[in-house]
Coordinates of C-alpha atoms and ligand atoms in Angstrom, one line a residue:
M1 CA -0.3 0.1 0.0
R2 CA 1.5 3.2 -0.8
Y3 CA 0.5 6.8 1.0
S4 CA -1.2 9.7 -1.3
G5 CA -2.8 12.5 -0.1
L6 CA -5.9 11.6 -2.7
K7 CA -5.8 7.7 -0.2
V8 CA -6.2 9.8 2.9
I9 CA -8.8 12.4 1.9
K10 CA -10.5 8.9 0.7
E11 CA -10.2 6.9 4.3
A12 CA -11.0 10.3 6.0
L13 CA -14.7 10.6 4.4
T14 CA -15.1 6.4 4.7
G15 CA -14.2 6.2 8.6
H16 CA -10.5 5.3 8.0
K17 CA -12.0 1.6 7.3
G18 CA -9.9 1.0 4.7
W19 CA -6.0 0.8 5.9
K20 CA -4.6 -2.5 6.5
P21 CA -1.8 -3.6 8.5
V22 CA 1.3 -2.6 7.3
W23 CA 3.8 -5.5 7.7
R24 CA 2.9 -9.5 7.6
D25 CA 3.0 -11.4 11.2
P26 CA 4.9 -14.6 9.3
D27 CA 6.2 -17.5 11.2
P28 CA 10.1 -18.0 10.9
K29 CA 11.2 -20.2 7.6
P30 CA 13.6 -22.9 8.9
D31 CA 16.1 -20.9 7.1
Y32 CA 17.4 -17.8 5.6
D33 CA 20.7 -15.5 3.9
I34 CA 21.0 -13.2 6.6
V35 CA 18.8 -13.1 10.1
I36 CA 19.3 -10.1 11.9
I37 CA 18.8 -9.8 15.5
G38 CA 16.8 -7.1 16.9
A39 CA 13.7 -5.0 15.2
G40 CA 15.0 -1.5 16.7
G41 CA 15.8 1.3 14.4
H42 CA 19.4 -0.1 13.1
G43 CA 18.2 -3.6 12.5
L44 CA 14.7 -3.0 10.8
A45 CA 17.0 -0.1 8.5
T46 CA 19.9 -2.7 7.8
A47 CA 17.2 -5.4 6.6
H48 CA 15.6 -2.1 4.5
Y49 CA 19.3 -1.7 2.8
L50 CA 19.6 -5.2 2.6
A51 CA 16.7 -5.9 0.4
K52 CA 16.3 -2.6 -1.4
V53 CA 20.1 -1.4 -2.2
F54 CA 21.8 -4.9 -2.3
G55 CA 19.3 -6.7 -3.5
E56 CA 19.6 -9.4 -0.7
R57 CA 15.6 -11.5 -0.9
R58 CA 15.6 -13.7 2.2
V59 CA 16.2 -12.0 5.0
A60 CA 14.7 -12.4 8.3
V61 CA 14.4 -9.9 11.4
I62 CA 14.3 -11.3 14.9
E63 CA 12.6 -9.6 17.8
K64 CA 11.9 -10.7 21.0
G65 CA 9.4 -8.6 22.4
W66 CA 7.5 -6.2 20.0
L67 CA 9.0 -3.8 17.0
G68 CA 9.9 -0.9 18.3
G69 CA 9.6 -1.6 21.7
G70 CA 13.3 -0.7 22.6
N71 CA 15.6 2.4 22.6
V72 CA 14.4 3.0 19.1
G73 CA 10.7 3.9 20.7
R74 CA 12.5 5.6 24.2
N75 CA 15.0 8.3 22.8
T76 CA 13.9 12.0 22.3
T77 CA 14.3 11.8 18.8
I78 CA 17.4 14.3 18.2
I79 CA 18.8 13.9 14.8
R80 CA 22.4 15.8 14.2
S81 CA 25.5 15.6 12.7
N82 CA 28.2 18.0 14.9
Y83 CA 30.5 15.9 15.5
L84 CA 34.5 16.7 16.0
L85 CA 36.9 13.4 15.2
D86 CA 37.6 11.9 11.4
G87 CA 36.6 8.9 12.5
N88 CA 32.8 9.8 13.4
E89 CA 31.9 12.9 11.4
P90 CA 31.9 11.6 8.0
F91 CA 29.2 9.0 9.6
Y92 CA 27.0 11.0 11.1
E93 CA 27.0 13.7 8.3
F94 CA 26.3 10.7 5.8
S95 CA 23.5 9.8 8.5
L96 CA 21.4 13.1 8.7
K97 CA 22.0 13.2 4.4
L98 CA 20.1 10.0 4.3
W99 CA 17.4 11.4 7.6
E100 CA 16.7 14.2 4.9
G101 CA 15.5 11.9 1.7
L102 CA 14.6 9.3 4.6
E103 CA 10.4 9.7 4.0
Q104 CA 10.5 10.0 0.0
D105 CA 12.7 6.7 0.2
L106 CA 10.2 4.9 2.5
N107 CA 7.3 6.7 1.3
Y108 CA 6.7 7.4 4.9
N109 CA 5.8 10.5 7.0
A110 CA 8.3 10.3 10.1
M111 CA 8.0 14.1 10.9
V112 CA 11.7 14.6 10.0
S113 CA 11.8 18.0 10.9
Q114 CA 15.1 19.8 10.6
R115 CA 14.1 22.3 13.3
G116 CA 18.2 23.2 14.3
I117 CA 20.3 22.5 17.2
L118 CA 21.7 24.7 19.5
N119 CA 25.0 23.5 22.0
L120 CA 25.5 26.7 24.3
F121 CA 28.7 27.6 25.6
H122 CA 29.2 29.3 28.9
N123 CA 33.1 30.1 29.1
D124 CA 36.4 31.1 26.3
P125 CA 37.4 27.3 27.0
Q126 CA 34.0 26.3 25.5
R127 CA 33.9 28.7 23.1
D128 CA 37.1 27.4 21.7
A129 CA 36.0 23.7 21.9
A130 CA 32.7 25.1 19.5
T131 CA 34.6 26.7 17.0
R132 CA 36.9 23.9 16.4
R133 CA 34.1 21.4 16.2
G134 CA 32.2 23.7 13.9
N135 CA 35.0 23.8 11.5
A136 CA 35.6 20.0 11.7
M137 CA 32.1 19.8 10.8
R138 CA 32.4 22.2 8.0
L139 CA 35.6 20.8 6.5
N140 CA 33.3 17.4 6.3
G141 CA 30.4 18.9 4.8
A142 CA 28.6 19.7 7.5
D143 CA 26.7 23.1 8.3
A144 CA 27.6 24.7 11.4
E145 CA 26.9 28.5 12.8
L146 CA 28.8 30.1 16.2
L147 CA 26.4 32.5 18.0
D148 CA 27.3 35.1 20.0
T149 CA 25.2 35.5 23.0
D150 CA 22.5 38.2 21.0
G151 CA 22.7 35.2 18.1
V152 CA 21.6 32.8 20.9
R153 CA 19.1 36.0 22.8
A154 CA 16.8 36.3 19.3
L155 CA 16.4 32.7 18.8
Y156 CA 16.0 31.7 22.5
P157 CA 15.1 34.7 24.4
F158 CA 13.5 33.2 27.3
L159 CA 17.1 31.0 28.7
N160 CA 18.6 31.9 31.5
F161 CA 21.6 34.7 30.4
D162 CA 22.6 36.6 32.7
D163 CA 21.4 35.7 36.3
A164 CA 22.5 32.1 36.5
R165 CA 25.8 30.7 37.7
F166 CA 27.0 30.0 34.1
P167 CA 26.1 32.7 32.2
I168 CA 25.3 31.6 28.5
R169 CA 28.0 33.2 26.0
G170 CA 26.8 32.1 22.4
G171 CA 26.3 28.3 21.2
L172 CA 27.2 26.3 18.2
L173 CA 24.2 26.1 15.7
Q174 CA 23.5 23.5 13.1
R175 CA 20.1 24.2 11.4
R176 CA 20.4 20.9 9.8
G177 CA 19.7 19.3 12.8
G178 CA 16.4 18.9 14.4
T179 CA 14.0 15.9 15.5
V180 CA 12.4 12.8 14.0
R181 CA 9.3 10.9 15.3
H182 CA 11.2 8.1 16.6
D183 CA 8.6 5.2 16.2
A184 CA 7.5 5.8 12.9
V185 CA 11.2 5.6 11.9
A186 CA 10.9 2.1 13.5
W187 CA 7.6 1.8 11.6
G188 CA 8.7 3.0 8.2
Y189 CA 11.4 1.2 8.3
A190 CA 9.2 -2.0 8.9
R191 CA 6.9 -1.4 6.5
A192 CA 9.4 -0.6 3.5
A193 CA 11.4 -4.0 4.6
D194 CA 8.4 -6.0 4.6
S195 CA 7.1 -5.0 1.7
R196 CA 10.3 -6.1 -0.1
G197 CA 10.3 -9.8 1.3
V198 CA 11.8 -9.4 4.9
D199 CA 10.4 -11.8 7.4
I200 CA 9.7 -9.6 10.6
I201 CA 9.6 -12.3 13.5
Q202 CA 8.1 -11.0 16.6
N203 CA 7.9 -12.2 20.2
C204 CA 10.8 -14.8 19.0
E205 CA 14.2 -14.2 21.6
V206 CA 17.3 -15.4 20.5
T207 CA 18.6 -18.1 22.9
G208 CA 21.8 -18.9 21.5
F209 CA 23.9 -19.5 18.6
R210 CA 25.0 -22.7 16.9
I211 CA 28.6 -22.5 16.3
E212 CA 30.7 -25.8 15.0
N213 CA 34.3 -25.4 14.1
G214 CA 34.3 -21.6 14.3
K215 CA 31.5 -21.1 11.7
C216 CA 27.9 -19.5 12.9
L217 CA 25.1 -21.8 11.4
G218 CA 22.2 -20.3 12.9
V219 CA 19.8 -19.1 16.1
E220 CA 18.5 -20.6 18.8
T221 CA 15.0 -18.8 19.4
S222 CA 12.4 -19.4 21.3
R223 CA 10.7 -20.3 18.3
G224 CA 13.1 -23.2 17.5
F225 CA 16.2 -22.9 15.2
I226 CA 16.4 -21.0 12.6
G227 CA 19.6 -21.3 10.1
A228 CA 21.2 -18.5 8.9
K229 CA 24.0 -18.2 6.2
K230 CA 25.0 -14.7 8.0
V231 CA 23.7 -13.5 11.3
G232 CA 24.2 -9.9 12.4
A233 CA 23.5 -8.8 16.2
C234 CA 22.0 -5.6 16.4
V235 CA 20.5 -5.6 20.1
A236 CA 21.7 -2.0 21.3
G237 CA 21.6 -2.3 25.3
S238 CA 21.3 -5.8 25.0
S239 CA 24.6 -6.4 23.3
G240 CA 26.4 -7.8 26.2
R241 CA 24.3 -10.4 27.5
L242 CA 23.6 -11.6 23.5
M243 CA 27.5 -11.8 22.6
A244 CA 28.1 -13.7 25.5
K245 CA 26.2 -16.7 24.3
A246 CA 28.5 -17.0 21.5
G247 CA 31.3 -16.9 24.3
M248 CA 32.2 -13.0 23.2
R249 CA 33.0 -10.3 26.1
L250 CA 32.7 -6.9 24.6
P251 CA 34.4 -3.6 25.5
I252 CA 31.0 -2.4 26.0
E253 CA 28.9 -1.4 29.5
S254 CA 25.2 -1.1 29.5
H255 CA 23.6 1.5 32.1
V256 CA 20.4 3.0 32.1
L257 CA 19.1 6.4 30.1
Q258 CA 16.0 8.1 31.7
A259 CA 13.8 10.9 29.3
F260 CA 11.0 13.0 30.7
V261 CA 8.2 15.1 28.8
S262 CA 6.1 17.7 29.8
E263 CA 2.1 18.1 29.3
G264 CA 1.6 19.5 26.2
L265 CA 2.1 23.4 25.8
K266 CA 1.7 26.0 23.4
P267 CA 4.8 26.1 20.9
V268 CA 7.7 28.1 23.0
L269 CA 10.8 25.8 21.4
P270 CA 11.8 26.5 18.4
G271 CA 14.6 23.8 18.4
V272 CA 16.9 21.5 19.8
V273 CA 18.8 23.2 23.0
T274 CA 21.8 21.8 24.5
Y275 CA 23.0 23.4 28.2
G276 CA 27.1 23.2 28.1
A277 CA 27.1 23.5 32.1
G278 CA 25.4 20.1 32.8
H279 CA 24.1 17.4 31.3
F280 CA 20.4 18.8 29.7
Y281 CA 19.0 18.6 26.3
V282 CA 15.4 19.7 25.4
S283 CA 13.2 19.5 22.4
Q284 CA 9.3 20.6 21.6
S285 CA 7.5 17.8 20.5
D286 CA 4.8 18.4 17.5
K287 CA 1.8 17.4 20.4
G288 CA 3.2 20.4 22.8
G289 CA 4.9 18.5 25.3
L290 CA 8.8 19.3 26.3
V291 CA 10.8 16.6 25.5
F292 CA 13.9 16.4 28.0
G293 CA 16.9 14.2 28.9
G294 CA 20.2 14.4 30.8
D295 CA 23.1 12.0 32.1
L296 CA 22.9 8.4 32.5
D297 CA 21.9 6.7 36.0
G298 CA 26.1 5.8 36.1
Y299 CA 26.0 2.2 37.4
N300 CA 25.9 -0.9 35.0
S301 CA 22.3 -2.6 34.8
Y302 CA 19.9 -4.3 32.2
A303 CA 16.8 -2.8 33.7
Q304 CA 14.3 -0.4 31.8
R305 CA 13.5 2.3 34.3
G306 CA 15.8 4.7 36.5
N307 CA 16.2 6.1 39.6
L308 CA 15.4 9.7 41.6
P309 CA 18.3 11.2 41.9
T310 CA 18.9 11.4 38.4
V311 CA 15.0 12.7 38.2
E312 CA 16.2 15.5 40.2
D313 CA 19.6 16.2 38.6
V314 CA 18.0 16.8 35.5
A315 CA 15.2 18.5 36.9
E316 CA 18.1 21.1 38.5
G317 CA 19.6 21.1 35.2
G318 CA 16.3 22.2 33.0
M319 CA 15.5 25.0 36.1
S320 CA 19.0 26.8 35.5
L321 CA 19.1 26.8 31.9
M322 CA 15.4 27.8 31.4
P323 CA 13.4 28.5 34.7
I324 CA 10.3 28.8 32.5
I325 CA 10.4 25.0 32.8
G326 CA 9.7 24.9 36.6
R327 CA 6.3 25.9 35.6
A328 CA 5.5 22.8 33.4
R329 CA 4.2 19.4 35.3
L330 CA 6.0 16.7 34.1
L331 CA 3.7 14.3 32.5
R332 CA 5.6 10.8 31.6
M333 CA 9.6 9.4 32.1
W334 CA 10.9 6.3 31.1
G335 CA 14.2 4.1 30.9
G336 CA 15.9 2.8 27.7
I337 CA 19.6 0.3 28.4
M338 CA 22.4 1.8 26.6
D339 CA 25.3 0.5 25.1
M340 CA 27.9 2.3 26.5
S341 CA 31.4 1.6 24.5
M342 CA 34.9 2.3 25.7
D343 CA 35.3 5.3 23.7
G344 CA 31.5 6.1 23.0
S345 CA 32.1 5.7 19.9
P346 CA 30.1 2.3 17.9
I347 CA 31.4 -1.1 16.3
I348 CA 30.4 -2.3 13.3
D349 CA 32.0 -5.2 12.2
R350 CA 32.6 -8.8 11.7
T351 CA 33.5 -11.1 14.8
D352 CA 36.0 -13.5 14.8
I353 CA 33.0 -15.9 14.3
E354 CA 32.5 -16.9 10.8
G355 CA 29.0 -15.7 9.8
L356 CA 28.4 -13.9 13.0
Y357 CA 28.6 -9.8 12.5
F358 CA 28.3 -7.3 15.2
N359 CA 26.7 -4.0 15.3
G360 CA 26.6 -1.8 18.6
G361 CA 28.0 0.4 21.3
W362 CA 26.0 3.2 20.2
C363 CA 25.8 5.0 23.7
Y364 CA 23.2 7.4 23.5
G365 CA 23.7 8.7 20.4
G366 CA 22.2 5.9 18.1
F367 CA 19.0 7.3 16.7
K368 CA 20.5 9.6 15.1
A369 CA 22.8 6.8 13.2
T370 CA 19.9 5.0 12.4
P371 CA 19.8 5.3 8.7
A372 CA 23.8 5.6 8.3
S373 CA 24.1 2.4 10.6
G374 CA 21.7 0.5 8.7
Y375 CA 23.2 1.1 5.1
A376 CA 26.4 0.5 6.5
Y377 CA 25.9 -2.6 7.9
A378 CA 23.7 -3.8 5.0
H379 CA 27.1 -3.2 3.2
L380 CA 29.3 -4.8 5.5
L381 CA 26.4 -7.8 5.5
A382 CA 26.5 -8.0 1.9
T383 CA 29.5 -7.4 0.5
G384 CA 31.8 -8.0 3.1
T385 CA 33.3 -5.1 2.9
P386 CA 32.8 -2.3 5.5
H387 CA 31.3 1.1 4.0
E388 CA 33.5 3.8 3.6
T389 CA 31.8 5.9 6.4
A390 CA 32.5 3.0 9.2
R391 CA 35.7 1.7 8.2
A392 CA 37.2 3.6 11.8
Y393 CA 34.3 1.5 13.8
R394 CA 35.9 -2.3 13.9
F395 CA 36.9 -4.1 17.5
D396 CA 40.4 -4.3 16.8
R397 CA 41.0 -0.3 17.7
F398 CA 40.7 -0.8 21.3
R399 CA 43.2 -3.4 21.1
R400 CA 45.2 -1.5 18.2
G401 CA 45.0 1.6 20.4
Y402 CA 43.2 3.8 17.6
M403 CA 40.7 5.0 19.9
I404 CA 37.7 7.2 18.6
D405 CA 37.1 9.1 22.0
E406 CA 34.7 11.9 20.8
K407 CA 34.8 13.5 24.5
G408 CA 37.8 12.8 25.4
M409 CA 36.9 10.3 28.6
G410 CA 39.1 7.4 28.3
A411 CA 37.9 4.4 28.8
Q412 CA 35.0 5.3 31.2
P413 CA 32.0 4.1 29.4
N414 CA 29.4 6.0 31.7
L415 CA 31.5 9.4 31.2
H416 CA 31.3 9.3 27.1
Ligands
LIG1 C1 16.0 7.7 26.8 C2 17.0 8.2 25.6 C3 17.2 9.3 25.4 C4 17.9 8.7 23.7 N1 18.0 10.7 22.7 C5 19.1 10.1 22.0 C6 18.2 10.9 21.0 O1 18.1 12.1 21.1 N2 19.6 11.2 20.1 C7 19.8 9.6 19.9 O2 20.7 10.2 18.8 N3 19.8 8.9 20.1 C8 19.0 8.8 21.3 N4 19.0 7.5 22.0 C9 20.2 6.6 21.7 C10 19.0 5.7 20.3 O3 17.7 5.7 20.9 C11 19.7 4.3 21.0 O4 21.0 4.2 20.7 C12 19.2 4.0 19.8 O5 17.5 3.1 19.4 C13 19.8 2.1 19.7 O6 19.6 1.8 18.7 P1 18.4 0.3 18.3 O7 17.1 1.5 17.6 O8 18.9 -0.5 17.0 O9 17.6 -0.3 19.4 P2 16.3 -1.1 19.9 O10 15.3 0.0 19.6 O11 17.0 -0.9 21.4 O12 16.8 -1.9 19.6 C14 17.5 -3.4 19.7 C15 16.2 -4.4 19.4 O13 16.9 -6.2 19.9 C16 16.1 -6.7 20.8 N5 16.4 -7.2 21.5 C17 17.7 -7.7 22.3 N6 17.7 -9.1 22.6 C18 17.0 -10.0 22.1 C19 17.6 -11.5 21.6 N7 18.4 -11.9 22.1 N8 16.6 -11.3 20.7 C20 15.6 -11.0 20.0 N9 15.6 -9.8 20.0 C21 16.2 -8.9 21.2 C22 15.1 -5.9 21.8 O14 14.2 -6.2 22.3 C23 15.1 -4.8 21.0 O15 14.1 -4.6 20.3 C24 18.1 7.7 23.2 C25 17.8 6.5 24.0 C26 17.5 7.1 25.0 C27 17.4 5.5 26.6

């Protein structure tokens, strides 16, 4: 089913009775050419590009719960390509370009909104760092503008500029950054992949790998064995637990990240703003809620719920940046499990087990990476070679010392 304006009008006039489920609910086949584990954004995007760009026809995505129930439906929906390091910036810029054409590619309204992202700075060293990052972005073809205090004030007059412990001195603006409706990304990729014959199998947990003579022959699941020539793990926060079933210990720790949404308000925030003196970022959803988040809970966990001290910390960050937030009531909050890598950057690579591939380590920046991650993983699975923008995302960088430490934090996953 293709969507069109005429179809929407027809359905509106006839009680919306003509809409059909947009993906099938197939039983698993005995075997596939490629099995992807995890129907999050990255797994579904991988399946879409495998089918569309690389012509793979026998592909399955296996999901232990329901499609989109993981981090892809839990994040704060921010997209951007404002990275500094060579290993990262071309990849995230590639991703932003794919976001820009996503709705046409999928024929699905993912509410891609390039409303701009502004990273505030509060002192001279931060201004220097923002200038350097903006220059690196521009060298890689991305857009970046350095704003002084007046420039920020023109966009966000209600921020706490001077009467604050950390007065606002300016910000680095990427106008092409913004937000995307996260559920719609999962649904759009699922529909597109399904329409090209990909089997999306929900309520099917991978419980183990069948590995013989160093080769992966398929996956054991709660619905029986499924054979595969290639298996691609793509389970974000569950990466450590899943890969342990293949005998692997990853350079990844899992931590909880929480997000919050206020009651619906009239339009107040034109774009995405991040605080430079604490961990706080905020945007306004199209429904009117202020969507915001902060730091990790700081201890290892596989629970999808967070703790109260972090709630207090995030609220304090919000109050110090934009005191008007104190008038809004908090409507909902939730948590997701983050796959925090040792250098804060992801891994898209084959493993030492033949036929077994890995995609993970997205930390809390994986939503914006969804299209490029899917494309690069599909490239690796289909051709056996890394995509040009993802060459740095290899396992052996930790052994060889080629870290992609965007924040310069060292091997401290909870600080990236
Ligand atoms: C609160 C919060 C805010 C965030 N904000 C942002 C943001 O603003 N911008 C940004 O870029 N990123 C953000 N992120 C990060 C981003 O959401 C993640 O990095 C990204 O979604 C991870 O990739 P995914 O979508 O494939 O993961 P998921 O959606 O988690 O997909 C993994 C899937 O694997 C399934 N699975 C796990 N184990 C198994 C198994 N054994 N068998 C079968 N299936 C299995 C899970 O059920 C899940 O559906 C945020 C994350 C959170 C939690």
